PDB file of C-alpha atoms in Angstrom:
ATOM      1  CA  MET X  24      89.350 111.214 103.931  1.00 46.00           C
ATOM      2  CA  ALA X  25      91.640 110.090 106.776  1.00 51.00           C
ATOM      3  CA  GLU X  26      94.588 112.145 105.560  1.00 79.00           C
ATOM      4  CA  LEU X  27      92.549 115.355 105.902  1.00 84.00           C
ATOM      5  CA  VAL X  28      93.003 114.726 109.633  1.00 89.00           C
ATOM      6  CA  TYR X  29      96.390 112.989 109.796  1.00 93.00           C
ATOM      7  CA  ARG X  30      98.527 115.508 107.889  1.00 90.00           C
ATOM      8  CA  PRO X  31      97.382 118.588 109.870  1.00 93.00           C
ATOM      9  CA  VAL X  32      98.021 116.668 113.115  1.00 90.00           C
ATOM     10  CA  ILE X  33     101.572 115.911 111.921  1.00 93.00           C
ATOM     11  CA  GLY X  34     102.002 119.571 111.014  1.00 94.00           C
ATOM     12  CA  ALA X  35     100.837 120.633 114.486  1.00 93.00           C
ATOM     13  CA  ALA X  36     103.245 118.180 116.151  1.00 93.00           C
ATOM     14  CA  LEU X  37     106.188 119.389 114.076  1.00 94.00           C
ATOM     15  CA  THR X  38     105.309 123.006 114.881  1.00 95.00           C
ATOM     16  CA  MET X  39     105.205 122.176 118.586  1.00 93.00           C
ATOM     17  CA  PHE X  40     108.554 120.345 118.421  1.00 93.00           C
ATOM     18  CA  LYS X  41     110.086 123.345 116.646  1.00 93.00           C
ATOM     19  CA  ALA X  42     108.719 125.676 119.345  1.00 93.00           C
ATOM     20  CA  LEU X  43     110.248 123.396 122.006  1.00 93.00           C
ATOM     21  CA  ASP X  44     113.497 123.383 120.018  1.00 94.00           C
ATOM     22  CA  LEU X  45     113.745 119.596 120.178  1.00 95.00           C
ATOM     23  CA  LYS X  46     116.862 118.149 118.563  1.00 95.00           C
ATOM     24  CA  ILE X  47     115.496 115.133 116.667  1.00 96.00           C
ATOM     25  CA  ASP X  48     118.112 112.767 115.221  1.00 98.00           C
ATOM     26  CA  THR X  49     116.645 110.066 112.971  1.00 98.00           C
ATOM     27  CA  GLN X  50     118.661 107.346 111.246  1.00 98.00           C
ATOM     28  CA  GLY X  51     117.536 104.281 109.302  1.00 98.00           C
ATOM     29  CA  SER X  52     114.214 105.542 107.925  1.00 98.00           C
ATOM     30  CA  GLU X  53     115.181 104.067 104.565  1.00 98.00           C
ATOM     31  CA  ASN X  54     114.490 100.635 106.125  1.00 98.00           C
ATOM     32  CA  ILE X  55     110.761 101.432 106.114  1.00 98.00           C
ATOM     33  CA  PRO X  56     109.224 100.263 102.824  1.00 98.00           C
ATOM     34  CA  ARG X  57     107.827 103.019 100.581  1.00 98.00           C
ATOM     35  CA  THR X  58     104.910 100.801  99.596  1.00 97.00           C
ATOM     36  CA  GLY X  59     103.109  97.792 101.034  1.00 98.00           C
ATOM     37  CA  GLY X  60     102.281  96.601 104.513  1.00 98.00           C
ATOM     38  CA  ALA X  61     104.668  96.338 107.455  1.00 98.00           C
ATOM     39  CA  VAL X  62     104.509  96.136 111.247  1.00 98.00           C
ATOM     40  CA  LEU X  63     106.573  98.913 112.848  1.00 98.00           C
ATOM     41  CA  VAL X  64     107.716  97.871 116.327  1.00 98.00           C
ATOM     42  CA  SER X  65     109.209 100.211 118.931  1.00 98.00           C
ATOM     43  CA  ASN X  66     110.223 100.337 122.577  1.00 98.00           C
ATOM     44  CA  HIS X  67     107.888 102.343 124.827  1.00 97.00           C
ATOM     45  CA  ILE X  68     109.206 104.914 127.324  1.00 98.00           C
ATOM     46  CA  SER X  69     106.914 107.931 126.895  1.00 95.00           C
ATOM     47  CA  TYR X  70     103.318 108.986 126.320  1.00 92.00           C
ATOM     48  CA  LEU X  71     104.527 110.682 123.118  1.00 92.00           C
ATOM     49  CA  ASP X  72     106.227 107.651 121.554  1.00 94.00           C
ATOM     50  CA  PHE X  73     103.524 107.137 118.931  1.00 92.00           C
ATOM     51  CA  ILE X  74     104.250 110.632 117.550  1.00 92.00           C
ATOM     52  CA  PHE X  75     107.997 110.023 117.304  1.00 95.00           C
ATOM     53  CA  THR X  76     107.546 106.522 115.875  1.00 96.00           C
ATOM     54  CA  GLY X  77     105.330 108.079 113.207  1.00 95.00           C
ATOM     55  CA  LEU X  78     107.977 110.734 112.510  1.00 95.00           C
ATOM     56  CA  GLY X  79     110.480 107.965 111.799  1.00 96.00           C
ATOM     57  CA  ALA X  80     108.311 106.890 108.844  1.00 97.00           C
ATOM     58  CA  LEU X  81     107.760 110.369 107.385  1.00 95.00           C
ATOM     59  CA  PRO X  82     110.939 110.462 105.244  1.00 97.00           C
ATOM     60  CA  GLN X  83     109.491 107.484 103.344  1.00 97.00           C
ATOM     61  CA  LYS X  84     106.161 109.355 103.013  1.00 95.00           C
ATOM     62  CA  ARG X  85     104.366 106.705 105.064  1.00 97.00           C
ATOM     63  CA  LEU X  86     101.646 107.275 107.657  1.00 96.00           C
ATOM     64  CA  VAL X  87     101.566 104.773 110.521  1.00 97.00           C
ATOM     65  CA  ARG X  88      98.284 103.439 111.958  1.00 96.00           C
ATOM     66  CA  PHE X  89      98.790 102.677 115.643  1.00 96.00           C
ATOM     67  CA  MET X  90      97.117 100.126 117.849  1.00 93.00           C
ATOM     68  CA  ALA X  91      96.154 102.058 121.010  1.00 87.00           C
ATOM     69  CA  LYS X  92      94.027 101.336 124.056  1.00 85.00           C
ATOM     70  CA  ASP X  93      90.360 102.073 123.469  1.00 90.00           C
ATOM     71  CA  SER X  94      90.124 104.635 126.307  1.00 88.00           C
ATOM     72  CA  VAL X  95      92.080 107.066 124.079  1.00 84.00           C
ATOM     73  CA  PHE X  96      89.322 106.721 121.471  1.00 90.00           C
ATOM     74  CA  ARG X  97      86.625 107.501 124.059  1.00 90.00           C
ATOM     75  CA  HIS X  98      88.235 110.805 125.025  1.00 86.00           C
ATOM     76  CA  LYS X  99      86.298 113.805 123.664  1.00 87.00           C
ATOM     77  CA  ILE X 100      89.383 115.463 122.161  1.00 79.00           C
ATOM     78  CA  SER X 101      91.714 112.593 121.226  1.00 84.00           C
ATOM     79  CA  GLY X 102      88.882 110.242 120.162  1.00 89.00           C
ATOM     80  CA  PRO X 103      87.792 112.026 116.965  1.00 90.00           C
ATOM     81  CA  LEU X 104      91.448 112.604 116.019  1.00 88.00           C
ATOM     82  CA  MET X 105      92.401 108.947 116.558  1.00 90.00           C
ATOM     83  CA  ARG X 106      89.437 107.728 114.530  1.00 90.00           C
ATOM     84  CA  GLY X 107      90.109 110.296 111.816  1.00 91.00           C
ATOM     85  CA  MET X 108      93.702 109.103 111.488  1.00 92.00           C
ATOM     86  CA  LYS X 109      92.530 105.465 111.158  1.00 92.00           C
ATOM     87  CA  HIS X 110      94.300 104.275 114.296  1.00 94.00           C
ATOM     88  CA  ILE X 111      93.065 101.003 115.776  1.00 95.00           C
ATOM     89  CA  PRO X 112      91.343 100.792 119.195  1.00 93.00           C
ATOM     90  CA  VAL X 113      92.380  97.857 121.388  1.00 92.00           C
ATOM     91  CA  ASP X 114      90.083  96.514 124.100  1.00 88.00           C
ATOM     92  CA  ARG X 115      92.429  94.399 126.225  1.00 78.00           C
ATOM     93  CA  LYS X 116      89.550  92.069 127.183  1.00 80.00           C
ATOM     94  CA  GLN X 117      88.440  91.556 123.570  1.00 79.00           C
ATOM     95  CA  GLY X 118      91.568  91.829 121.469  1.00 85.00           C
ATOM     96  CA  GLU X 119      90.263  89.744 118.547  1.00 91.00           C
ATOM     97  CA  ALA X 120      88.484  92.686 116.869  1.00 92.00           C
ATOM     98  CA  ALA X 121      91.590  94.878 116.993  1.00 94.00           C
ATOM     99  CA  TYR X 122      93.734  92.025 115.649  1.00 95.00           C
ATOM    100  CA  ALA X 123      91.334  91.477 112.721  1.00 96.00           C
ATOM    101  CA  HIS X 124      91.242  95.227 112.028  1.00 95.00           C
ATOM    102  CA  ALA X 125      95.064  95.429 112.013  1.00 97.00           C
ATOM    103  CA  LEU X 126      95.315  92.372 109.753  1.00 97.00           C
ATOM    104  CA  ASP X 127      92.922  93.924 107.224  1.00 97.00           C
ATOM    105  CA  SER X 128      94.940  97.161 107.287  1.00 97.00           C
ATOM    106  CA  LEU X 129      98.220  95.292 106.702  1.00 98.00           C
ATOM    107  CA  ARG X 130      96.742  93.347 103.809  1.00 98.00           C
ATOM    108  CA  SER X 131      95.567  96.595 102.234  1.00 97.00           C
ATOM    109  CA  GLY X 132      99.155  97.906 102.327  1.00 98.00           C
ATOM    110  CA  GLU X 133      99.139  99.979 105.524  1.00 97.00           C
ATOM    111  CA  ILE X 134     101.941 100.259 108.101  1.00 98.00           C
ATOM    112  CA  ILE X 135     100.732  99.289 111.575  1.00 98.00           C
ATOM    113  CA  GLY X 136     102.564 100.617 114.644  1.00 97.00           C
ATOM    114  CA  VAL X 137     102.830  98.340 117.684  1.00 97.00           C
ATOM    115  CA  PHE X 138     104.443  98.702 121.121  1.00 96.00           C
ATOM    116  CA  PRO X 139     104.907  95.017 122.026  1.00 96.00           C
ATOM    117  CA  GLU X 140     105.823  95.815 125.649  1.00 96.00           C
ATOM    118  CA  ALA X 141     102.134  96.930 125.904  1.00 90.00           C
ATOM    119  CA  THR X 142     102.819  99.564 128.576  1.00 92.00           C
ATOM    120  CA  ILE X 143     105.477 102.203 129.241  1.00 95.00           C
ATOM    121  CA  SER X 144     108.704 100.833 130.717  1.00 98.00           C
ATOM    122  CA  GLN X 145     109.337 102.836 133.883  1.00 98.00           C
ATOM    123  CA  SER X 146     112.869 101.418 134.131  1.00 98.00           C
ATOM    124  CA  PHE X 147     113.523 102.674 130.553  1.00 98.00           C
ATOM    125  CA  THR X 148     114.874  99.217 129.749  1.00 98.00           C
ATOM    126  CA  LEU X 149     113.258  96.791 127.338  1.00 98.00           C
ATOM    127  CA  LYS X 150     110.514  94.653 128.880  1.00 98.00           C
ATOM    128  CA  SER X 151     109.367  91.310 127.479  1.00 97.00           C
ATOM    129  CA  PHE X 152     107.543  91.450 124.129  1.00 98.00           C
ATOM    130  CA  LYS X 153     104.069  90.095 123.481  1.00 96.00           C
ATOM    131  CA  SER X 154     103.917  87.966 120.325  1.00 97.00           C
ATOM    132  CA  GLY X 155     101.029  89.780 118.604  1.00 96.00           C
ATOM    133  CA  ALA X 156     103.254  91.836 116.281  1.00 97.00           C
ATOM    134  CA  ALA X 157     105.030  88.707 115.015  1.00 98.00           C
ATOM    135  CA  ARG X 158     101.738  86.873 114.522  1.00 98.00           C
ATOM    136  CA  LEU X 159     100.266  89.804 112.581  1.00 98.00           C
ATOM    137  CA  ALA X 160     103.324  89.962 110.309  1.00 98.00           C
ATOM    138  CA  GLN X 161     103.208  86.198 109.744  1.00 98.00           C
ATOM    139  CA  GLU X 162      99.531  86.119 108.893  1.00 98.00           C
ATOM    140  CA  ALA X 163      99.643  89.180 106.635  1.00 98.00           C
ATOM    141  CA  GLY X 164     102.909  88.134 104.969  1.00 98.00           C
ATOM    142  CA  VAL X 165     104.672  91.435 105.756  1.00 98.00           C
ATOM    143  CA  PRO X 166     108.006  92.320 107.413  1.00 98.00           C
ATOM    144  CA  LEU X 167     108.568  93.592 110.943  1.00 98.00           C
ATOM    145  CA  ILE X 168     110.478  96.880 111.165  1.00 98.00           C
ATOM    146  CA  PRO X 169     112.332  97.346 114.491  1.00 98.00           C
ATOM    147  CA  MET X 170     112.737 100.835 115.930  1.00 98.00           C
ATOM    148  CA  ALA X 171     114.126 102.383 119.121  1.00 98.00           C
ATOM    149  CA  LEU X 172     113.468 105.759 120.715  1.00 98.00           C
ATOM    150  CA  TRP X 173     115.577 107.519 123.325  1.00 98.00           C
ATOM    151  CA  GLY X 174     115.067 110.861 125.052  1.00 98.00           C
ATOM    152  CA  THR X 175     111.271 110.897 124.736  1.00 97.00           C
ATOM    153  CA  GLN X 176     110.984 109.941 128.431  1.00 98.00           C
ATOM    154  CA  ARG X 177     112.419 113.354 129.316  1.00 97.00           C
ATOM    155  CA  LEU X 178     109.378 115.056 127.760  1.00 95.00           C
ATOM    156  CA  TRP X 179     106.535 113.092 129.324  1.00 94.00           C
ATOM    157  CA  THR X 180     106.535 109.682 130.942  1.00 96.00           C
ATOM    158  CA  LYS X 181     104.674 107.727 133.566  1.00 95.00           C
ATOM    159  CA  GLY X 182     104.965 109.154 137.075  1.00 93.00           C
ATOM    160  CA  ARG X 183     106.723 112.350 135.982  1.00 95.00           C
ATOM    161  CA  PRO X 184     105.390 115.838 135.165  1.00 93.00           C
ATOM    162  CA  ARG X 185     105.330 116.896 131.523  1.00 93.00           C
ATOM    163  CA  ASN X 186     108.270 118.991 130.361  1.00 91.00           C
ATOM    164  CA  PHE X 187     106.980 121.144 127.513  1.00 90.00           C
ATOM    165  CA  LYS X 188     109.337 124.018 128.257  1.00 89.00           C
ATOM    166  CA  ARG X 189     111.750 125.195 125.576  1.00 84.00           C
ATOM    167  CA  SER X 190     114.521 123.063 126.989  1.00 84.00           C
ATOM    168  CA  HIS X 191     116.229 121.809 123.785  1.00 91.00           C
ATOM    169  CA  ILE X 192     115.796 118.124 124.660  1.00 96.00           C
ATOM    170  CA  PRO X 193     117.394 115.745 122.128  1.00 97.00           C
ATOM    171  CA  VAL X 194     115.350 112.801 120.831  1.00 98.00           C
ATOM    172  CA  THR X 195     117.154 109.953 119.084  1.00 98.00           C
ATOM    173  CA  ILE X 196     115.307 107.626 116.671  1.00 98.00           C
ATOM    174  CA  ARG X 197     116.904 104.533 115.167  1.00 98.00           C
ATOM    175  CA  VAL X 198     115.187 102.292 112.593  1.00 98.00           C
ATOM    176  CA  GLY X 199     116.623  98.863 111.815  1.00 98.00           C
ATOM    177  CA  GLU X 200     116.540  96.519 108.840  1.00 98.00           C
ATOM    178  CA  PRO X 201     113.356  94.470 108.339  1.00 98.00           C
ATOM    179  CA  VAL X 202     112.930  91.252 110.304  1.00 98.00           C
ATOM    180  CA  GLU X 203     111.199  88.577 108.257  1.00 98.00           C
ATOM    181  CA  ALA X 204     108.315  86.640 109.800  1.00 98.00           C
ATOM    182  CA  PRO X 205     107.968  83.331 107.885  1.00 97.00           C
ATOM    183  CA  ALA X 206     104.613  81.630 108.378  1.00 97.00           C
ATOM    184  CA  ASP X 207     106.296  78.286 109.166  1.00 97.00           C
ATOM    185  CA  GLN X 208     108.314  79.630 112.127  1.00 97.00           C
ATOM    186  CA  TYR X 209     107.226  79.771 115.755  1.00 98.00           C
ATOM    187  CA  ALA X 210     105.969  83.276 116.624  1.00 98.00           C
ATOM    188  CA  GLY X 211     107.873  83.145 119.922  1.00 98.00           C
ATOM    189  CA  ALA X 212     111.198  82.647 118.114  1.00 98.00           C
ATOM    190  CA  ILE X 213     110.478  85.558 115.757  1.00 98.00           C
ATOM    191  CA  THR X 214     109.513  87.711 118.757  1.00 98.00           C
ATOM    192  CA  ARG X 215     112.796  86.933 120.528  1.00 98.00           C
ATOM    193  CA  ARG X 216     114.750  87.813 117.383  1.00 98.00           C
ATOM    194  CA  LEU X 217     112.760  91.032 117.000  1.00 98.00           C
ATOM    195  CA  ARG X 218     113.326  92.017 120.637  1.00 98.00           C
ATOM    196  CA  GLY X 219     117.053  91.428 120.184  1.00 98.00           C
ATOM    197  CA  ARG X 220     117.083  93.819 117.224  1.00 98.00           C
ATOM    198  CA  VAL X 221     115.169  96.493 119.145  1.00 98.00           C
ATOM    199  CA  GLN X 222     117.633  96.072 122.049  1.00 98.00           C
ATOM    200  CA  GLU X 223     120.577  96.631 119.676  1.00 98.00           C
ATOM    201  CA  LEU X 224     118.918  99.758 118.271  1.00 98.00           C
ATOM    202  CA  LEU X 225     118.144 101.039 121.770  1.00 98.00           C
ATOM    203  CA  GLU X 226     121.775 100.647 122.807  1.00 98.00           C
ATOM    204  CA  ALA X 227     122.867 102.421 119.607  1.00 98.00           C
ATOM    205  CA  ALA X 228     120.454 105.286 120.322  1.00 98.00           C
ATOM    206  CA  GLN X 229     121.747 105.565 123.895  1.00 98.00           C
ATOM    207  CA  ARG X 230     125.359 105.651 122.696  1.00 98.00           C
ATOM    208  CA  ALA X 231     124.505 108.358 120.157  1.00 98.00           C
ATOM    209  CA  TYR X 232     122.557 110.476 122.630  1.00 98.00           C
ATOM    210  CA  PRO X 233     124.377 113.827 122.776  1.00 98.00           C
ATOM    211  CA  VAL X 234     123.812 114.858 126.410  1.00 96.00           C
ATOM    212  CA  ARG X 235     124.280 113.440 129.896  1.00 96.00           C
ATOM    213  CA  PRO X 236     122.466 114.382 133.117  1.00 96.00           C
ATOM    214  CA  LYS X 237     123.271 117.936 134.233  1.00 93.00           C
ATOM    215  CA  ASP X 238     123.628 117.024 137.910  1.00 95.00           C
ATOM    216  CA  ALA X 239     122.545 114.477 140.537  1.00 93.00           C
ATOM    217  CA  THR X 240     118.923 115.668 140.373  1.00 93.00           C
ATOM    218  CA  ASP X 241     118.781 114.989 136.628  1.00 96.00           C
ATOM    219  CA  THR X 242     119.687 111.288 136.630  1.00 98.00           C
ATOM    220  CA  TRP X 243     116.071 110.013 136.846  1.00 98.00           C
ATOM    221  CA  TRP X 244     115.818 109.444 133.055  1.00 98.00           C
ATOM    222  CA  VAL X 245     118.911 107.203 132.877  1.00 98.00           C
ATOM    223  CA  PRO X 246     118.474 103.448 133.544  1.00 98.00           C
ATOM    224  CA  ALA X 247     120.083 102.039 136.684  1.00 97.00           C
ATOM    225  CA  HIS X 248     122.443  99.776 134.687  1.00 97.00           C
ATOM    226  CA  LEU X 249     123.842 102.901 132.963  1.00 97.00           C
ATOM    227  CA  GLY X 250     124.437 104.656 136.281  1.00 96.00           C
ATOM    228  CA  GLY X 251     121.133 106.527 136.538  1.00 98.00           C
ATOM    229  CA  THR X 252     118.481 106.578 139.233  1.00 98.00           C
ATOM    230  CA  ALA X 253     115.555 105.154 137.242  1.00 98.00           C
ATOM    231  CA  PRO X 254     114.053 102.159 139.079  1.00 97.00           C
ATOM    232  CA  THR X 255     115.360  98.748 138.096  1.00 97.00           C
ATOM    233  CA  PRO X 256     112.936  96.343 136.367  1.00 97.00           C
ATOM    234  CA  ALA X 257     112.745  94.377 139.655  1.00 96.00           C
ATOM    235  CA  GLU X 258     111.873  97.539 141.594  1.00 97.00           C
ATOM    236  CA  VAL X 259     109.135  98.400 139.102  1.00 96.00           C
ATOM    237  CA  ARG X 260     107.656  94.892 139.448  1.00 94.00           C
ATOM    238  CA  GLU X 261     107.732  95.119 143.263  1.00 95.00           C
ATOM    239  CA  ALA X 262     105.978  98.515 143.209  1.00 90.00           C
ATOM    240  CA  HIS X 263     103.110  96.975 141.263  1.00 83.00           C
TER     241      HIS X 263
END
């Protein structure tokens, strides 16, 4: 029943991306298993990241079930869609139910999508990772699949207006080789290894990105350490 909702939503997203003339460059999708459970882990720089993370799995004919904050499920438009696509609501105060739901889905052979930074990185650099993804993979006996997105922040990110004009924005998606999560290892060590892989993929996506800022007013989407005017991680922390 769920796929009666999921596939048309994917079709609508692809139609929209075509209308916007987005240049989507995906590499490494073959690292996503064609069958069986896995935890797909990505950096988080845009409100649209779940769509692009899901697109990274499409070449393998896999549909990703995302863990998302429960307020999205309460919305009158997004709520029915999220439930219909079998995504998993997360109440930050009572995370046990979401964890159990995700574990059941993994054990039944689903791919679960997780953003271990928890919130969008306004510096567009990688924040610290929470260990939930590693613990899920350990308990379910499935691999972690690292992924990095770049360019999605130019479409719609925190503190910036949406840009849904036909502006030919490139989006780069890189999927890495599976990271094993042995049950006898410390989840923190696995999480550090996983974050290192995502960092490598992010740097590869940034190197491959085909455009640079047009002028001084267009440097907001580039991290400070790469010469842009995005706030540094320290500046973001101070602002909060």
